XYZ file of C-alpha atoms in Angstrom:
652
model
C -27.358 7.609 13.448
C -26.725 9.350 10.116
C -26.443 12.687 11.916
C -23.956 11.269 14.422
C -21.874 9.804 11.620
C -21.969 13.117 9.787
C -20.628 14.965 12.835
C -17.937 12.332 13.300
C -16.799 12.633 9.673
C -16.780 16.418 9.903
C -14.645 16.266 13.033
C -12.178 13.891 11.396
C -11.934 16.081 8.288
C -11.262 19.084 10.485
C -8.529 17.252 12.344
C -7.015 16.139 9.056
C -6.674 19.729 7.865
C -5.225 20.676 11.227
C -2.618 17.922 11.304
C -2.087 17.421 7.581
C -3.094 20.329 5.415
C -1.961 22.872 7.983
C 1.017 21.019 9.360
C 3.481 22.763 7.067
C 2.784 26.464 7.294
C 2.997 26.977 11.048
C 6.586 25.895 11.437
C 7.989 28.912 9.590
C 5.758 31.639 10.944
C 8.281 32.769 13.463
C 9.664 31.988 16.891
C 6.861 33.613 18.853
C 4.721 30.608 19.798
C 1.995 32.987 21.033
C 0.934 33.319 17.397
C -0.140 29.662 17.339
C -3.022 27.969 19.138
C -1.981 25.228 21.565
C -1.624 21.805 19.925
C -4.790 19.754 20.435
C -2.989 16.397 20.721
C 0.042 15.291 22.772
C 2.004 14.084 19.727
C 1.879 17.605 18.268
C 4.309 18.712 21.006
C 7.045 16.637 19.412
C 9.607 18.404 17.238
C 8.688 18.571 13.557
C 10.987 16.764 11.136
C 12.097 18.894 8.184
C 14.826 16.700 6.704
C 12.350 15.358 4.144
C 12.579 18.671 2.303
C 16.377 18.764 1.958
C 17.020 18.692 -1.757
C 19.390 17.145 -4.280
C 22.040 19.797 -3.644
C 22.640 18.140 -0.249
C 23.096 14.588 -1.598
C 25.792 12.525 0.110
C 26.833 8.865 -0.185
C 25.038 6.653 2.323
C 28.266 6.227 4.312
C 28.193 9.986 5.097
C 24.450 10.194 5.725
C 23.128 11.180 9.157
C 19.345 11.155 9.707
C 17.563 14.068 11.288
C 15.669 11.941 13.812
C 16.824 12.051 17.429
C 13.782 10.099 18.647
C 12.963 13.055 20.909
C 16.063 12.507 23.027
C 17.960 15.533 21.724
C 17.423 18.369 19.331
C 17.146 17.486 15.625
C 20.027 18.136 13.274
C 20.677 21.819 12.698
C 19.107 23.293 9.584
C 21.422 24.769 7.005
C 21.818 28.527 7.220
C 21.389 30.749 4.179
C 25.175 31.093 4.017
C 25.625 27.320 4.044
C 22.968 26.874 1.369
C 24.744 29.418 -0.826
C 27.938 27.323 -0.630
C 26.238 24.137 -1.822
C 26.917 23.000 -5.419
C 24.419 24.375 -7.920
C 24.044 20.921 -9.481
C 23.398 17.634 -7.634
C 26.821 16.388 -6.460
C 25.915 12.806 -7.486
C 24.726 11.629 -10.893
C 21.519 9.615 -11.444
C 21.978 5.973 -12.451
C 19.611 3.378 -13.955
C 17.689 1.565 -11.248
C 17.396 -2.154 -11.930
C 15.847 -4.380 -9.203
C 15.177 -7.289 -11.583
C 16.920 -10.661 -11.583
C 19.823 -11.129 -13.959
C 17.708 -12.681 -16.688
C 20.769 -13.738 -18.703
C 22.660 -15.397 -15.865
C 23.434 -19.109 -15.853
C 21.677 -19.405 -12.492
C 18.436 -17.974 -13.843
C 18.617 -20.091 -16.993
C 19.140 -23.196 -14.869
C 15.950 -22.626 -12.866
C 13.604 -20.908 -15.328
C 12.582 -20.742 -18.948
C 14.195 -17.943 -20.929
C 13.160 -14.319 -20.396
C 12.279 -12.329 -23.520
C 12.550 -8.538 -23.547
C 9.341 -6.548 -24.018
C 8.694 -3.347 -25.951
C 6.153 -0.533 -25.994
C 5.427 -0.864 -29.707
C 4.498 -3.662 -32.115
C 7.604 -3.065 -34.238
C 9.804 -3.544 -31.129
C 11.689 -0.317 -31.695
C 11.018 1.177 -28.266
C 12.075 -1.019 -25.328
C 10.306 -0.730 -21.981
C 12.059 2.236 -20.326
C 14.187 2.291 -17.172
C 13.899 4.679 -14.247
C 16.771 6.464 -12.501
C 17.855 7.040 -8.902
C 20.616 8.915 -7.111
C 23.220 6.708 -5.357
C 22.944 8.513 -2.040
C 20.558 10.453 0.189
C 19.944 14.102 1.065
C 21.837 14.856 4.229
C 19.541 14.689 7.289
C 16.670 13.046 5.407
C 14.438 11.611 8.125
C 14.328 7.891 8.870
C 11.099 5.834 8.879
C 9.534 5.543 12.310
C 8.162 2.021 12.004
C 8.748 -0.718 9.458
C 12.031 -1.328 7.673
C 13.697 -1.296 4.260
C 16.347 -3.802 5.240
C 13.919 -6.375 6.661
C 11.861 -6.419 3.467
C 14.920 -6.428 1.227
C 14.259 -2.938 -0.157
C 16.934 -0.438 -1.187
C 17.583 2.147 1.540
C 20.811 3.774 0.332
C 19.415 5.466 -2.796
C 16.707 8.036 -3.453
C 14.388 9.064 -6.262
C 13.689 12.567 -7.487
C 10.654 13.326 -9.647
C 12.527 13.365 -12.958
C 14.388 10.093 -12.536
C 11.260 8.408 -11.192
C 8.607 9.763 -13.569
C 10.527 11.291 -16.481
C 10.682 8.022 -18.467
C 6.848 8.016 -18.505
C 6.250 11.434 -20.022
C 6.837 13.686 -17.006
C 8.970 16.790 -17.496
C 8.634 17.310 -21.256
C 6.082 18.711 -23.696
C 3.180 17.132 -25.563
C 4.980 17.941 -28.837
C 7.647 15.427 -27.779
C 5.056 12.852 -26.717
C 5.138 13.858 -23.060
C 2.441 15.007 -20.657
C 3.490 18.624 -20.233
C 3.705 18.514 -16.415
C 6.815 19.278 -14.379
C 8.359 21.241 -17.241
C 8.590 24.546 -15.402
C 9.694 23.262 -11.997
C 13.215 23.394 -10.566
C 15.246 20.923 -12.635
C 18.977 21.483 -12.136
C 20.783 18.374 -13.337
C 17.636 16.696 -14.697
C 19.195 16.742 -18.166
C 21.383 13.825 -16.997
C 18.247 11.704 -16.706
C 16.895 12.600 -20.135
C 20.294 12.128 -21.803
C 20.108 8.495 -20.668
C 16.344 7.897 -20.895
C 15.562 10.016 -23.941
C 12.094 11.373 -24.589
C 9.636 8.538 -25.129
C 6.716 9.469 -27.371
C 3.590 7.948 -25.811
C 1.227 9.194 -28.524
C -1.085 6.343 -29.545
C 0.132 4.061 -26.755
C -1.949 0.902 -26.113
C -0.886 -0.599 -22.797
C -3.274 -3.533 -23.019
C -1.786 -4.739 -26.283
C 1.738 -4.196 -24.956
C 0.957 -6.390 -21.925
C -0.555 -9.102 -24.124
C 2.455 -9.171 -26.460
C 4.825 -9.312 -23.504
C 2.949 -12.152 -21.833
C 2.790 -14.071 -25.110
C 6.539 -13.853 -25.684
C 7.162 -15.218 -22.188
C 4.343 -17.765 -21.990
C 6.736 -20.694 -21.425
C 7.764 -19.190 -18.090
C 4.208 -19.372 -16.735
C 2.860 -22.743 -17.938
C 1.652 -25.081 -15.193
C 3.579 -28.100 -16.498
C 7.177 -27.212 -17.160
C 8.328 -29.941 -19.586
C 11.935 -29.024 -18.846
C 11.423 -29.455 -15.105
C 12.160 -25.781 -14.483
C 10.336 -23.586 -11.978
C 7.083 -21.983 -13.038
C 6.839 -18.224 -12.513
C 3.633 -17.245 -10.727
C 1.362 -14.694 -12.379
C -0.204 -11.783 -10.552
C -2.996 -9.341 -11.358
C -2.524 -5.774 -10.176
C -6.055 -4.388 -9.949
C -6.731 -0.662 -9.613
C -10.198 0.392 -8.513
C -11.551 3.356 -10.530
C -15.098 4.589 -11.218
C -17.125 6.459 -13.805
C -16.572 10.194 -13.477
C -13.032 9.758 -12.157
C -10.833 12.738 -13.074
C -7.803 11.555 -15.016
C -4.981 14.006 -14.394
C -1.548 13.847 -15.987
C -0.130 12.740 -12.638
C -2.547 9.804 -12.476
C -1.677 8.826 -16.053
C 2.062 8.860 -15.358
C 1.521 6.809 -12.191
C -0.404 4.122 -14.064
C 2.178 4.040 -16.842
C 4.871 3.412 -14.222
C 2.914 0.513 -12.740
C 2.382 -1.194 -16.102
C 5.934 -0.720 -17.297
C 7.694 -1.780 -14.083
C 5.390 -4.595 -13.041
C 4.452 -6.068 -16.403
C 6.685 -5.130 -19.329
C 10.040 -5.007 -17.540
C 9.296 -8.294 -15.753
C 8.421 -10.192 -18.916
C 4.736 -10.463 -18.009
C 4.895 -11.619 -14.381
C 2.146 -9.106 -13.593
C -0.794 -7.769 -15.566
C -2.175 -4.371 -14.555
C -5.967 -4.057 -14.735
C -8.416 -1.208 -14.214
C -11.631 -2.387 -12.545
C -14.063 0.413 -13.364
C -17.170 0.823 -11.197
C -20.124 1.973 -13.333
C -22.038 4.032 -10.795
C -25.248 4.273 -12.830
C -27.129 1.078 -11.919
C -29.613 1.583 -14.752
C -26.946 0.816 -17.365
C -27.041 -2.920 -18.251
C -23.391 -3.067 -19.303
C -23.484 -6.893 -19.275
C -26.297 -6.958 -21.851
C -25.049 -4.553 -24.535
C -21.511 -4.584 -26.015
C -22.169 -1.172 -27.559
C -23.199 0.313 -24.191
C -20.196 -1.326 -22.524
C -17.819 0.168 -25.095
C -19.309 3.665 -25.013
C -19.216 3.730 -21.197
C -15.572 2.630 -21.239
C -14.518 5.223 -23.787
C -16.292 8.055 -22.008
C -14.525 7.371 -18.706
C -11.013 6.069 -19.376
C -8.085 7.517 -21.402
C -7.632 5.648 -24.683
C -4.210 4.260 -23.782
C -5.856 2.260 -20.938
C -8.983 1.002 -22.730
C -7.582 -2.478 -23.237
C -6.703 -3.015 -19.575
C -10.161 -2.023 -18.246
C -13.027 -4.208 -16.991
C -16.410 -2.649 -16.152
C -18.692 -3.710 -13.310
C -21.689 -2.308 -11.426
C -23.476 -2.834 -8.139
C -26.511 -4.024 -10.092
C -24.331 -6.703 -11.643
C -23.176 -7.798 -8.162
C -26.833 -8.081 -7.078
C -27.280 -10.648 -9.829
C -24.030 -12.436 -9.001
C -24.601 -12.480 -5.220
C -28.403 -12.337 -4.927
C -30.378 -11.447 -1.827
C -31.193 -12.205 0.890
C -28.216 -11.341 3.132
C -29.891 -11.623 6.535
C -28.878 -10.831 10.107
C -26.532 -7.867 9.934
C -25.200 -6.953 13.382
C -24.768 -3.199 12.713
C -24.877 -1.389 9.369
C -23.126 1.810 10.497
C -22.839 3.101 6.927
C -26.599 2.816 6.466
C -26.179 1.567 2.897
C -26.945 -1.556 0.889
C -24.836 -4.664 1.382
C -24.161 -4.536 -2.382
C -22.947 -0.946 -2.202
C -19.278 -0.484 -3.033
C -18.610 1.214 0.305
C -19.605 -1.899 2.255
C -18.734 -4.621 -0.251
C -15.975 -3.484 -2.589
C -14.653 -7.041 -2.320
C -17.646 -8.417 -4.238
C -16.216 -7.034 -7.492
C -12.741 -8.396 -6.770
C -14.178 -11.818 -5.913
C -16.110 -11.766 -9.188
C -13.026 -10.593 -11.124
C -10.930 -13.429 -9.701
C -13.532 -15.943 -10.844
C -13.204 -14.599 -14.396
C -9.395 -14.833 -14.352
C -8.172 -18.278 -13.287
C -4.769 -17.557 -14.849
C -3.596 -15.503 -11.844
C -2.144 -16.833 -8.596
C -2.476 -13.521 -6.736
C -4.557 -10.356 -6.977
C -3.345 -6.994 -5.708
C -6.199 -4.731 -4.643
C -4.861 -1.215 -5.237
C -6.464 2.188 -4.711
C -6.268 5.161 -7.038
C -5.009 7.474 -4.268
C -1.876 5.442 -3.475
C 1.479 6.695 -4.751
C 4.894 5.052 -4.495
C 8.100 7.033 -4.867
C 10.202 3.894 -5.439
C 10.148 1.032 -7.954
C 6.921 -1.002 -8.110
C 8.472 -4.336 -9.067
C 10.987 -4.144 -6.254
C 8.363 -3.284 -3.659
C 5.663 -5.770 -4.651
C 8.008 -8.651 -5.367
C 10.132 -8.250 -2.239
C 7.040 -7.920 -0.044
C 5.716 -11.184 -1.475
C 9.052 -12.941 -0.947
C 9.290 -11.665 2.620
C 5.773 -12.881 3.423
C 6.599 -16.300 1.970
C 9.482 -16.687 4.418
C 7.382 -15.910 7.491
C 6.595 -18.804 9.865
C 3.007 -19.223 10.971
C 3.909 -19.425 14.652
C 2.978 -16.080 16.193
C 2.109 -14.597 12.808
C -1.251 -13.191 13.950
C 0.252 -11.842 17.174
C 3.172 -10.177 15.362
C 0.873 -8.785 12.700
C -1.386 -7.050 15.211
C 1.484 -4.861 16.443
C 3.460 -1.967 15.045
C 7.113 -3.031 14.827
C 9.289 -0.056 15.821
C 12.914 -1.075 15.137
C 14.444 1.684 17.277
C 12.452 0.321 20.211
C 12.042 -3.425 19.591
C 15.314 -4.173 17.813
C 15.461 -6.261 14.642
C 12.565 -8.423 13.480
C 14.030 -11.593 15.001
C 14.131 -9.940 18.424
C 10.625 -8.621 17.850
C 9.439 -12.163 17.011
C 10.891 -13.579 20.234
C 9.462 -10.700 22.250
C 5.978 -11.307 20.841
C 6.241 -15.033 21.582
C 7.212 -14.372 25.191
C 4.487 -11.786 25.665
C 1.883 -14.089 24.065
C 2.758 -16.976 26.388
C 2.459 -14.686 29.413
C -0.875 -13.241 28.351
C -3.841 -14.251 30.504
C -7.117 -14.252 28.570
C -10.513 -14.860 30.198
C -13.078 -17.166 28.593
C -15.266 -14.212 27.609
C -12.369 -12.588 25.784
C -11.635 -15.825 23.965
C -15.242 -16.053 22.784
C -15.213 -12.441 21.699
C -11.769 -12.122 20.147
C -10.656 -15.632 19.304
C -7.970 -17.783 20.902
C -4.539 -16.449 21.849
C -2.353 -17.498 20.175
C -4.190 -18.194 16.930
C -3.008 -21.557 15.628
C -4.780 -22.907 12.592
C -8.447 -22.314 11.655
C -10.617 -20.494 14.208
C -14.061 -22.079 13.915
C -14.762 -22.970 17.530
C -17.396 -20.300 18.094
C -21.198 -20.229 17.811
C -22.153 -19.405 14.249
C -24.728 -19.943 11.551
C -22.656 -22.440 9.610
C -19.394 -22.111 7.712
C -17.480 -23.934 5.045
C -15.005 -26.456 6.453
C -11.340 -25.394 6.433
C -8.937 -26.916 3.939
C -6.817 -29.850 5.095
C -3.598 -27.999 4.260
C -4.443 -25.217 6.715
C -4.637 -27.572 9.719
C -1.526 -27.340 11.956
C 0.861 -30.300 11.638
C 1.817 -30.007 15.309
C 1.044 -27.996 18.439
C 1.979 -24.350 18.875
C 4.483 -25.244 21.600
C 6.109 -28.029 19.593
C 6.577 -25.952 16.455
C 10.032 -24.406 16.072
C 9.034 -21.642 13.656
C 8.952 -24.055 10.724
C 5.276 -24.383 9.761
C 4.469 -21.861 7.041
C 8.050 -21.109 6.008
C 8.113 -21.249 2.202
C 4.313 -20.987 1.995
C 2.954 -18.056 -0.003
C 0.839 -15.699 2.082
C -2.863 -15.700 1.252
C -3.208 -12.133 2.501
C -0.613 -9.361 2.736
C -1.741 -6.063 4.277
C 0.116 -2.833 5.015
C -1.297 -1.861 8.401
C -1.594 -4.109 11.468
C -4.221 -6.881 11.568
C -6.059 -5.692 14.647
C -8.939 -7.147 16.642
C -11.982 -4.891 16.089
C -13.546 -6.145 19.347
C -10.804 -4.339 21.286
C -11.436 -0.980 19.587
C -14.279 1.419 18.938
C -13.689 1.282 15.189
C -17.002 2.406 13.736
C -17.423 -0.584 11.364
C -16.457 -3.269 13.860
C -19.959 -4.773 13.902
C -20.707 -4.632 10.160
C -20.955 -8.440 10.043
C -23.641 -10.079 7.887
C -25.107 -13.569 7.632
C -24.300 -14.906 11.095
C -26.985 -15.611 13.694
C -27.591 -12.432 15.713
C -29.007 -14.394 18.647
C -25.461 -15.730 19.175
C -22.282 -13.749 19.939
C -20.695 -11.914 17.042
C -17.919 -14.020 15.433
C -14.277 -13.265 16.266
C -12.652 -11.337 13.453
C -9.671 -9.255 12.417
C -9.295 -6.162 10.219
C -6.628 -4.026 8.543
C -7.262 -0.360 7.746
C -6.977 0.499 4.022
C -8.026 -2.188 1.572
C -4.666 -2.101 -0.238
C -3.574 -5.736 -0.093
C -2.434 -8.841 -1.951
C -4.948 -11.709 -1.930
C -4.331 -15.260 -3.128
C -6.609 -17.133 -5.496
C -7.279 -19.543 -2.607
C -8.436 -16.725 -0.318
C -10.665 -15.085 -2.950
C -12.217 -18.454 -3.821
C -13.020 -19.019 -0.138
C -14.466 -15.510 0.208
C -16.576 -16.120 -2.903
C -17.921 -19.438 -1.604
C -18.710 -18.007 1.826
C -20.531 -15.097 0.160
C -22.742 -16.862 -2.370
C -23.198 -20.172 -0.594
C -23.321 -19.173 3.089
C -24.436 -15.514 2.665
C -21.546 -14.322 4.823
C -19.805 -10.997 4.382
C -18.273 -8.177 6.449
C -16.990 -4.636 5.932
C -14.269 -4.671 3.194
C -11.342 -4.048 5.557
C -12.532 -6.882 7.808
C -13.735 -9.591 5.398
C -10.432 -10.941 3.947
C -8.659 -11.036 7.365
C -11.695 -12.660 9.014
C -11.907 -15.350 6.325
C -8.183 -16.038 6.777
C -8.688 -16.313 10.527
C -11.710 -18.617 10.277
C -10.184 -20.898 7.629
C -6.572 -20.977 8.763
C -5.168 -19.157 5.744
C -1.806 -17.410 6.007
C -2.202 -13.680 6.642
C 0.539 -11.198 7.447
C 1.112 -7.475 7.931
C 4.180 -6.455 5.903
C 6.093 -3.825 7.931
C 6.923 -1.444 5.092
C 8.715 1.792 6.035
C 6.344 4.483 7.322
C 7.433 8.011 8.118
C 6.024 10.459 10.665
C 6.132 14.229 10.477
C 7.192 14.402 14.164
C 10.191 13.083 16.057
C 8.277 10.689 18.304
C 9.868 9.179 21.386
C 9.679 5.501 20.443
C 8.797 4.156 23.894
C 5.786 6.425 24.001
C 4.883 5.452 20.436
C 4.925 1.776 21.437
C 2.537 2.495 24.315
C 0.175 4.578 22.200
C 0.059 2.256 19.179
C 0.485 -1.182 20.765
C -0.940 -0.825 24.295
C -3.822 1.658 24.314
C -5.146 1.786 27.899
C -8.789 1.993 26.841
C -10.835 0.743 23.884
C -11.462 4.294 22.713
C -7.711 5.062 22.733
C -6.886 2.502 20.040
C -5.290 4.044 16.926
C -7.994 2.151 15.006
C -10.865 4.234 16.305
C -10.958 7.510 18.200
C -7.195 7.309 18.713
C -6.599 7.474 14.960
C -5.475 11.096 15.266
C -2.072 9.644 16.208
C -1.663 8.528 12.582
C -2.601 11.816 10.934
C 1.089 12.690 10.707
C 2.079 9.382 9.066
C 2.903 8.707 5.423
C 0.411 5.820 5.199
C -3.051 5.799 6.744
C -6.561 6.222 5.418
C -6.880 9.868 6.493
C -3.269 10.950 6.839
C -2.634 14.610 6.157
C 1.144 14.272 5.929
C 1.172 11.705 3.107
C -0.393 13.909 0.427
C 1.523 17.002 1.551
C 4.837 15.149 1.371
C 4.037 13.744 -2.090
C 3.054 17.132 -3.503
C 6.198 18.734 -2.133
C 8.213 15.926 -3.762
C 6.524 16.843 -7.054
C 7.712 20.413 -6.567
C 4.254 21.821 -5.948
C 3.346 24.703 -3.684
C 1.866 23.357 -0.446
C 0.583 25.557 2.390
C 2.976 28.396 1.751
C 6.022 26.250 1.009
C 7.486 24.433 -1.958
C 7.332 25.337 -5.617
C 10.009 26.381 -8.056
C 11.246 29.551 -6.390
C 11.361 27.883 -2.973
C 13.449 24.984 -4.317
C 15.764 27.194 -6.367
C 16.455 29.479 -3.390
C 17.002 26.479 -1.174
C 18.577 23.059 -1.589
C 16.815 21.965 -4.785
C 14.096 19.427 -5.411
C 13.396 16.635 -2.958
C 14.748 13.089 -3.242
C 12.980 10.342 -1.279
C 13.529 6.672 -0.704
C 10.774 4.376 -1.925
C 7.760 5.340 0.188
C 4.081 4.371 0.058
C 1.933 7.502 0.250
C -1.759 7.266 1.112
C -4.000 9.088 0.610
C -3.053 11.475 -2.190
C -6.381 13.130 -2.958
C -5.073 15.745 -5.396
C -1.882 16.826 -7.159
C-alpha cells in the first residue's frame, strides 16, 4: 500500500509541475505548436488567460473595464502590441487610496447598537496607530474574471485592485531594515509606489510585540465583548484566527509580512474582534513541553520570530495522546499508514484542545501557513461570516456540494431554486441512502447503523418539514462550519482518504459523511465542543478534511461552502465546467479524486500549480521565464489583483 501511495503522490507532483510550474513558459515559446508535447488533459486545450499579468499602467475605472474571458465562445481580448505598450503612461493613471472596509465606528448608528470603539496602536505609548493599506480605484484592463464564486454575492469589493506596495508596504515591504522594514521588494519595479509611502510612511517594526499589542487593544475595547451588556447594546462576537506552524518552519520575510497583515487588519484595526494565534506543532515527541516552562520557552524562542512569541501556543502529538488516550478501535481504512494521533490524520485534535483552553472565543478560524490573500483580511473573513449567517438551512447541504458558476447558473437565488428543483427530482435508492445519507439532508443524520453517538442538540432539530419550510429556518443563525471548497460526499468519489473513519463498528456499513478539501475553515465553539466530546467520550474521529463536516451532518449543525471567487488559468466553457465539476459520469472522474487534475489550474486547491505562480508573479518575482523587474518595466508594470485566496503558496 505504501508503494502504491508513493507512486500516486509522485504522479500528482509531476502533474502539478506540468500544469502549474510549467504552465507559464510554454505560452511564449512561439507559434509553432510542434515544439510542445500534446496536452495530457482536455482542459489544457482551452485558451490560456493572460489578463492577470496586465499591470498598473493599464488601470482603468471599473466602468471602462472589460474582462479577458470569453468563456471559450470567442477569442480572448487582443494583447497589447509593443507599440501600444510604449504609448501607455509611465506612471499608474490612477492614484492609490486608503482601503477601509470597517464600519463607521463614530456613526450614530454604530453608537446606538454597540459600545464605543477605541482606536488601537502598535506601541505602548500610542504614538503609532495601526496602519492602513491602499488600493487602486480601478482594474487593469482585461484582467480575467473569476470562473466560479462571486465577489458581489459575498459582499466583497470587485471594482478595486491591490498591488504589492499598497497591500504589503504598510507592514515593512518595499523598504530597508535601516528604516524598520524587511528589505524585500526594494529592487522591483515600483513606478508610482511613492504615492503609497507618502500616505503610509515607513513604519519601524523593530522590537514589535504583536501579542502585547493585541492584548492592549482587546483591553481597551473589552466593553464591546462582555456577555451581559448592561446598556442593552449588542455584544460583538470574538474570533480566534489560528495559524498552524511547526518546529523547523522557515520564516521568510514574506511570511512575516503576511502574518503582520493578518494581526493588524483582523485584530488591531477592528478593536480586538479577532485575536491571531500561532499554534506551533513541536515535532519532537520526546520533549515534555507541558512539564517544563524553561523547555517550553526555549523551544518557542528557537522556532518563532521574537515579534510573534506572545501569540504562540505549543503542542505536540505526545500531548494529544495524553489528552485523547488510546484505544481508538475499528478504523475502516488507514490509507496514510500513520498513527491516529499523527498530525496528518488528526490535525483537528490540537484545534479541539485549543478551543477547550479558550472559552472566550465564539469562532475559531483554522488557517494554513501556505494560504495568501491579496485583499483585506477583515473584509474577507467578516463578510464571509455575515453571508453564511444569512443562508437558510433548506437545501444548504445540496447547494454546498456543488460548484456555483455564475456565468452558467445565474445569480445565487437562481442557483438556489435550481438546486431545490433538482433535489426534488432526484431518485435515490435505499442502498444509496444508507451509504450517503438522506437527500435532502434536513436536520441531524443519525438514522444509520453505528457504534453509538452523542444525541443531537434540541436547537438543531427542524421546526417543520423540508417541504413546509419557506427558506426561513437557519436565516440569522451563525454557521457552525464555513469551508472554501464544496462539501462533497466521499462515498461518491475515489478520494483516497474516504474510508479513514475510526471508532465505528466495522461489521456495520461505514457511516454517511461529508468532506471539504483543504482544512482552511471557520468552526464554531459549538462544533468544536461536539467534535471534542465525540473524540474523547465516543472514540470517534475521521480524516481532518472529513471530521468537522461529518460531525455537522450527524448532529444537525449548520455547515456551508462559501463561494469565494476562484480563478482559472484557462478560459473554460462554463457548460463543460459544470458537467466536469458537478456531474462526473463515474466515481473516478470526480474532481475530488482522480479527476482533481481539473483543479490544477485554479487559484485555490490543495495542489494547484496556478495559485503559487500567480502569487509570485504578483510579488514581481521571476517565474518560469517570465516576470521580474525587467519584464515588468518593459511591459505594463506590476500586477494589480482583486482580493484573491491563493493556495498553496509553497515558496516565495
